[in-house]
Amino acid sequence: MPSLLSRAIPPPKLPMKLSFDLVHVGYNTGMVVHTFAFRWKPGVREDQKVRALAEIRGLQGKIPGLLETWVGVNVSPRSQGYELGGVMKFADRSALDAYVTHLVHQKLLQWLMPLIDPLEVDFEA
């Protein structure tokens, strides 16, 4: 089952001037941060939620270019129903692209996608 990333329209490249202007605030056009949040669909069991958390954490060390992974239960009172959230840091956009199609990630998506209403945001940082 394809990831949201594989169905998404590629983000626009920043104009060179804007990229240059952001350098002074630490903007880095190399590293990519992948953020996600999940709303669980009705009927999802607690053991499935725990499995999702464990398997997402378990991606670390299995996918080249995935530098850091954080995932946990959302504690924000402004969560709008998103119960699980996470952040992954990738070396660059090509590492993020490789993650999308990586076998370990695809295996996770096969059982996870039917259980969630996901939201994803990726940005260069």
PDB file of C-alpha atoms in Angstrom:
ATOM      1  CA  MET A   1       0.000   0.000   0.000  1.00  0.00           C
ATOM      2  CA  PRO A   2       1.567   3.343  -0.936  1.00  0.00           C
ATOM      3  CA  SER A   3       2.525   5.917   1.651  1.00  0.00           C
ATOM      4  CA  LEU A   4       0.985   9.337   1.662  1.00  0.00           C
ATOM      5  CA  LEU A   5       4.358  10.550   0.446  1.00  0.00           C
ATOM      6  CA  SER A   6       4.204   8.448  -2.684  1.00  0.00           C
ATOM      7  CA  ARG A   7       0.822   9.965  -3.557  1.00  0.00           C
ATOM      8  CA  ALA A   8       1.665  13.541  -2.634  1.00  0.00           C
ATOM      9  CA  ILE A   9       2.611  16.301  -5.027  1.00  0.00           C
ATOM     10  CA  PRO A  10       6.305  17.102  -4.578  1.00  0.00           C
ATOM     11  CA  PRO A  11       6.818  20.259  -2.532  1.00  0.00           C
ATOM     12  CA  PRO A  12       7.951  23.307  -4.457  1.00  0.00           C
ATOM     13  CA  LYS A  13      11.614  24.214  -4.343  1.00  0.00           C
ATOM     14  CA  LEU A  14      12.293  27.409  -2.455  1.00  0.00           C
ATOM     15  CA  PRO A  15      13.414  30.277  -4.625  1.00  0.00           C
ATOM     16  CA  MET A  16      17.181  30.684  -4.361  1.00  0.00           C
ATOM     17  CA  LYS A  17      16.824  34.114  -2.752  1.00  0.00           C
ATOM     18  CA  LEU A  18      14.485  32.802  -0.037  1.00  0.00           C
ATOM     19  CA  SER A  19      16.851  29.898   0.720  1.00  0.00           C
ATOM     20  CA  PHE A  20      19.726  32.384   0.953  1.00  0.00           C
ATOM     21  CA  ASP A  21      17.718  34.715   3.203  1.00  0.00           C
ATOM     22  CA  LEU A  22      16.917  31.857   5.599  1.00  0.00           C
ATOM     23  CA  VAL A  23      20.536  30.782   6.079  1.00  0.00           C
ATOM     24  CA  HIS A  24      20.967  33.269   8.922  1.00  0.00           C
ATOM     25  CA  VAL A  25      18.184  31.539  10.902  1.00  0.00           C
ATOM     26  CA  GLY A  26      19.701  28.088  10.462  1.00  0.00           C
ATOM     27  CA  TYR A  27      17.740  26.920   7.413  1.00  0.00           C
ATOM     28  CA  ASN A  28      19.438  23.914   5.860  1.00  0.00           C
ATOM     29  CA  THR A  29      18.393  22.709   2.418  1.00  0.00           C
ATOM     30  CA  GLY A  30      19.993  19.308   3.034  1.00  0.00           C
ATOM     31  CA  MET A  31      18.391  17.666   6.052  1.00  0.00           C
ATOM     32  CA  VAL A  32      14.689  16.730   5.876  1.00  0.00           C
ATOM     33  CA  VAL A  33      12.325  16.415   8.826  1.00  0.00           C
ATOM     34  CA  HIS A  34       9.343  14.074   8.395  1.00  0.00           C
ATOM     35  CA  THR A  35       6.481  14.645  10.843  1.00  0.00           C
ATOM     36  CA  PHE A  36       3.328  12.608  11.183  1.00  0.00           C
ATOM     37  CA  ALA A  37       0.222  12.293  13.323  1.00  0.00           C
ATOM     38  CA  PHE A  38      -2.419   9.568  13.369  1.00  0.00           C
ATOM     39  CA  ARG A  39      -6.099   9.520  14.204  1.00  0.00           C
ATOM     40  CA  TRP A  40      -7.134   5.940  14.848  1.00  0.00           C
ATOM     41  CA  LYS A  41     -10.132   4.655  12.926  1.00  0.00           C
ATOM     42  CA  PRO A  42     -13.040   3.196  14.925  1.00  0.00           C
ATOM     43  CA  GLY A  43     -12.425  -0.270  16.298  1.00  0.00           C
ATOM     44  CA  VAL A  44      -8.617  -0.099  16.492  1.00  0.00           C
ATOM     45  CA  ARG A  45      -7.488  -2.135  19.490  1.00  0.00           C
ATOM     46  CA  GLU A  46      -4.953  -1.022  22.090  1.00  0.00           C
ATOM     47  CA  ASP A  47      -2.544  -3.816  21.100  1.00  0.00           C
ATOM     48  CA  GLN A  48      -2.569  -2.509  17.512  1.00  0.00           C
ATOM     49  CA  LYS A  49      -1.708   0.983  18.772  1.00  0.00           C
ATOM     50  CA  VAL A  50       1.162  -0.410  20.847  1.00  0.00           C
ATOM     51  CA  ARG A  51       2.408  -2.418  17.867  1.00  0.00           C
ATOM     52  CA  ALA A  52       2.392   0.703  15.668  1.00  0.00           C
ATOM     53  CA  LEU A  53       4.426   2.639  18.211  1.00  0.00           C
ATOM     54  CA  ALA A  54       6.952  -0.198  18.592  1.00  0.00           C
ATOM     55  CA  GLU A  55       7.333  -0.847  14.863  1.00  0.00           C
ATOM     56  CA  ILE A  56       7.796   2.831  14.030  1.00  0.00           C
ATOM     57  CA  ARG A  57      10.496   3.076  16.709  1.00  0.00           C
ATOM     58  CA  GLY A  58      11.976  -0.112  15.282  1.00  0.00           C
ATOM     59  CA  LEU A  59      12.569   1.506  11.882  1.00  0.00           C
ATOM     60  CA  GLN A  60      15.597   3.263  13.356  1.00  0.00           C
ATOM     61  CA  GLY A  61      18.764   1.504  12.264  1.00  0.00           C
ATOM     62  CA  LYS A  62      17.024  -0.403   9.477  1.00  0.00           C
ATOM     63  CA  ILE A  63      16.693   2.355   6.884  1.00  0.00           C
ATOM     64  CA  PRO A  64      19.762   4.122   5.460  1.00  0.00           C
ATOM     65  CA  GLY A  65      19.694   7.887   5.910  1.00  0.00           C
ATOM     66  CA  LEU A  66      17.155   7.782   8.763  1.00  0.00           C
ATOM     67  CA  LEU A  67      19.163   9.657  11.376  1.00  0.00           C
ATOM     68  CA  GLU A  68      16.746   9.995  14.292  1.00  0.00           C
ATOM     69  CA  THR A  69      13.239   8.824  15.203  1.00  0.00           C
ATOM     70  CA  TRP A  70      10.847  10.053  17.871  1.00  0.00           C
ATOM     71  CA  VAL A  71       7.304   8.725  18.258  1.00  0.00           C
ATOM     72  CA  GLY A  72       4.806   8.807  21.098  1.00  0.00           C
ATOM     73  CA  VAL A  73       1.283   9.308  22.359  1.00  0.00           C
ATOM     74  CA  ASN A  74       0.017  12.844  21.813  1.00  0.00           C
ATOM     75  CA  VAL A  75      -0.547  14.715  25.098  1.00  0.00           C
ATOM     76  CA  SER A  76      -1.601  18.053  23.596  1.00  0.00           C
ATOM     77  CA  PRO A  77      -5.046  19.384  24.511  1.00  0.00           C
ATOM     78  CA  ARG A  78      -5.142  20.851  20.976  1.00  0.00           C
ATOM     79  CA  SER A  79      -4.633  17.490  19.251  1.00  0.00           C
ATOM     80  CA  GLN A  80      -7.863  17.564  17.190  1.00  0.00           C
ATOM     81  CA  GLY A  81      -8.159  13.816  17.674  1.00  0.00           C
ATOM     82  CA  TYR A  82      -4.620  12.903  16.595  1.00  0.00           C
ATOM     83  CA  GLU A  83      -3.497  10.415  19.228  1.00  0.00           C
ATOM     84  CA  LEU A  84      -0.025   9.426  18.024  1.00  0.00           C
ATOM     85  CA  GLY A  85       2.672  11.645  16.625  1.00  0.00           C
ATOM     86  CA  GLY A  86       6.238  11.407  15.502  1.00  0.00           C
ATOM     87  CA  VAL A  87       9.234  13.037  13.941  1.00  0.00           C
ATOM     88  CA  MET A  88      11.990  11.514  11.832  1.00  0.00           C
ATOM     89  CA  LYS A  89      15.148  13.229  10.677  1.00  0.00           C
ATOM     90  CA  PHE A  90      16.620  12.203   7.318  1.00  0.00           C
ATOM     91  CA  ALA A  91      20.037  13.049   5.907  1.00  0.00           C
ATOM     92  CA  ASP A  92      18.498  14.569   2.776  1.00  0.00           C
ATOM     93  CA  ARG A  93      15.535  14.363   0.449  1.00  0.00           C
ATOM     94  CA  SER A  94      16.887  11.293  -1.348  1.00  0.00           C
ATOM     95  CA  ALA A  95      17.043   9.442   1.988  1.00  0.00           C
ATOM     96  CA  LEU A  96      13.396  10.363   2.614  1.00  0.00           C
ATOM     97  CA  ASP A  97      12.480   9.168  -0.879  1.00  0.00           C
ATOM     98  CA  ALA A  98      14.288   5.856  -0.255  1.00  0.00           C
ATOM     99  CA  TYR A  99      12.415   5.457   3.056  1.00  0.00           C
ATOM    100  CA  VAL A 100       9.063   5.741   1.281  1.00  0.00           C
ATOM    101  CA  THR A 101       9.766   2.675  -0.857  1.00  0.00           C
ATOM    102  CA  HIS A 102      11.944   0.717   1.599  1.00  0.00           C
ATOM    103  CA  LEU A 103      10.674  -2.835   2.165  1.00  0.00           C
ATOM    104  CA  VAL A 104      10.583  -2.492   5.974  1.00  0.00           C
ATOM    105  CA  HIS A 105       8.482   0.684   5.712  1.00  0.00           C
ATOM    106  CA  GLN A 106       6.176  -0.845   3.103  1.00  0.00           C
ATOM    107  CA  LYS A 107       5.630  -3.893   5.329  1.00  0.00           C
ATOM    108  CA  LEU A 108       4.577  -1.591   8.184  1.00  0.00           C
ATOM    109  CA  LEU A 109       2.212   0.366   5.921  1.00  0.00           C
ATOM    110  CA  GLN A 110       0.436  -2.796   4.727  1.00  0.00           C
ATOM    111  CA  TRP A 111      -1.215  -3.400   8.072  1.00  0.00           C
ATOM    112  CA  LEU A 112      -1.103   0.152   9.496  1.00  0.00           C
ATOM    113  CA  MET A 113      -2.748   2.260   6.765  1.00  0.00           C
ATOM    114  CA  PRO A 114      -6.210   0.662   7.143  1.00  0.00           C
ATOM    115  CA  LEU A 115      -6.147   1.629  10.847  1.00  0.00           C
ATOM    116  CA  ILE A 116      -5.299   5.322  10.610  1.00  0.00           C
ATOM    117  CA  ASP A 117      -6.256   8.723   9.315  1.00  0.00           C
ATOM    118  CA  PRO A 118      -2.739  10.149   8.906  1.00  0.00           C
ATOM    119  CA  LEU A 119      -1.351  13.628   8.542  1.00  0.00           C
ATOM    120  CA  GLU A 120       2.205  14.150   7.264  1.00  0.00           C
ATOM    121  CA  VAL A 121       4.384  17.229   6.887  1.00  0.00           C
ATOM    122  CA  ASP A 122       7.917  17.096   5.494  1.00  0.00           C
ATOM    123  CA  PHE A 123      10.297  20.025   5.371  1.00  0.00           C
ATOM    124  CA  GLU A 124      13.929  20.875   4.879  1.00  0.00           C
ATOM    125  CA  ALA A 125      15.445  22.140   8.083  1.00  0.00           C
TER     126      ALA A 125
END
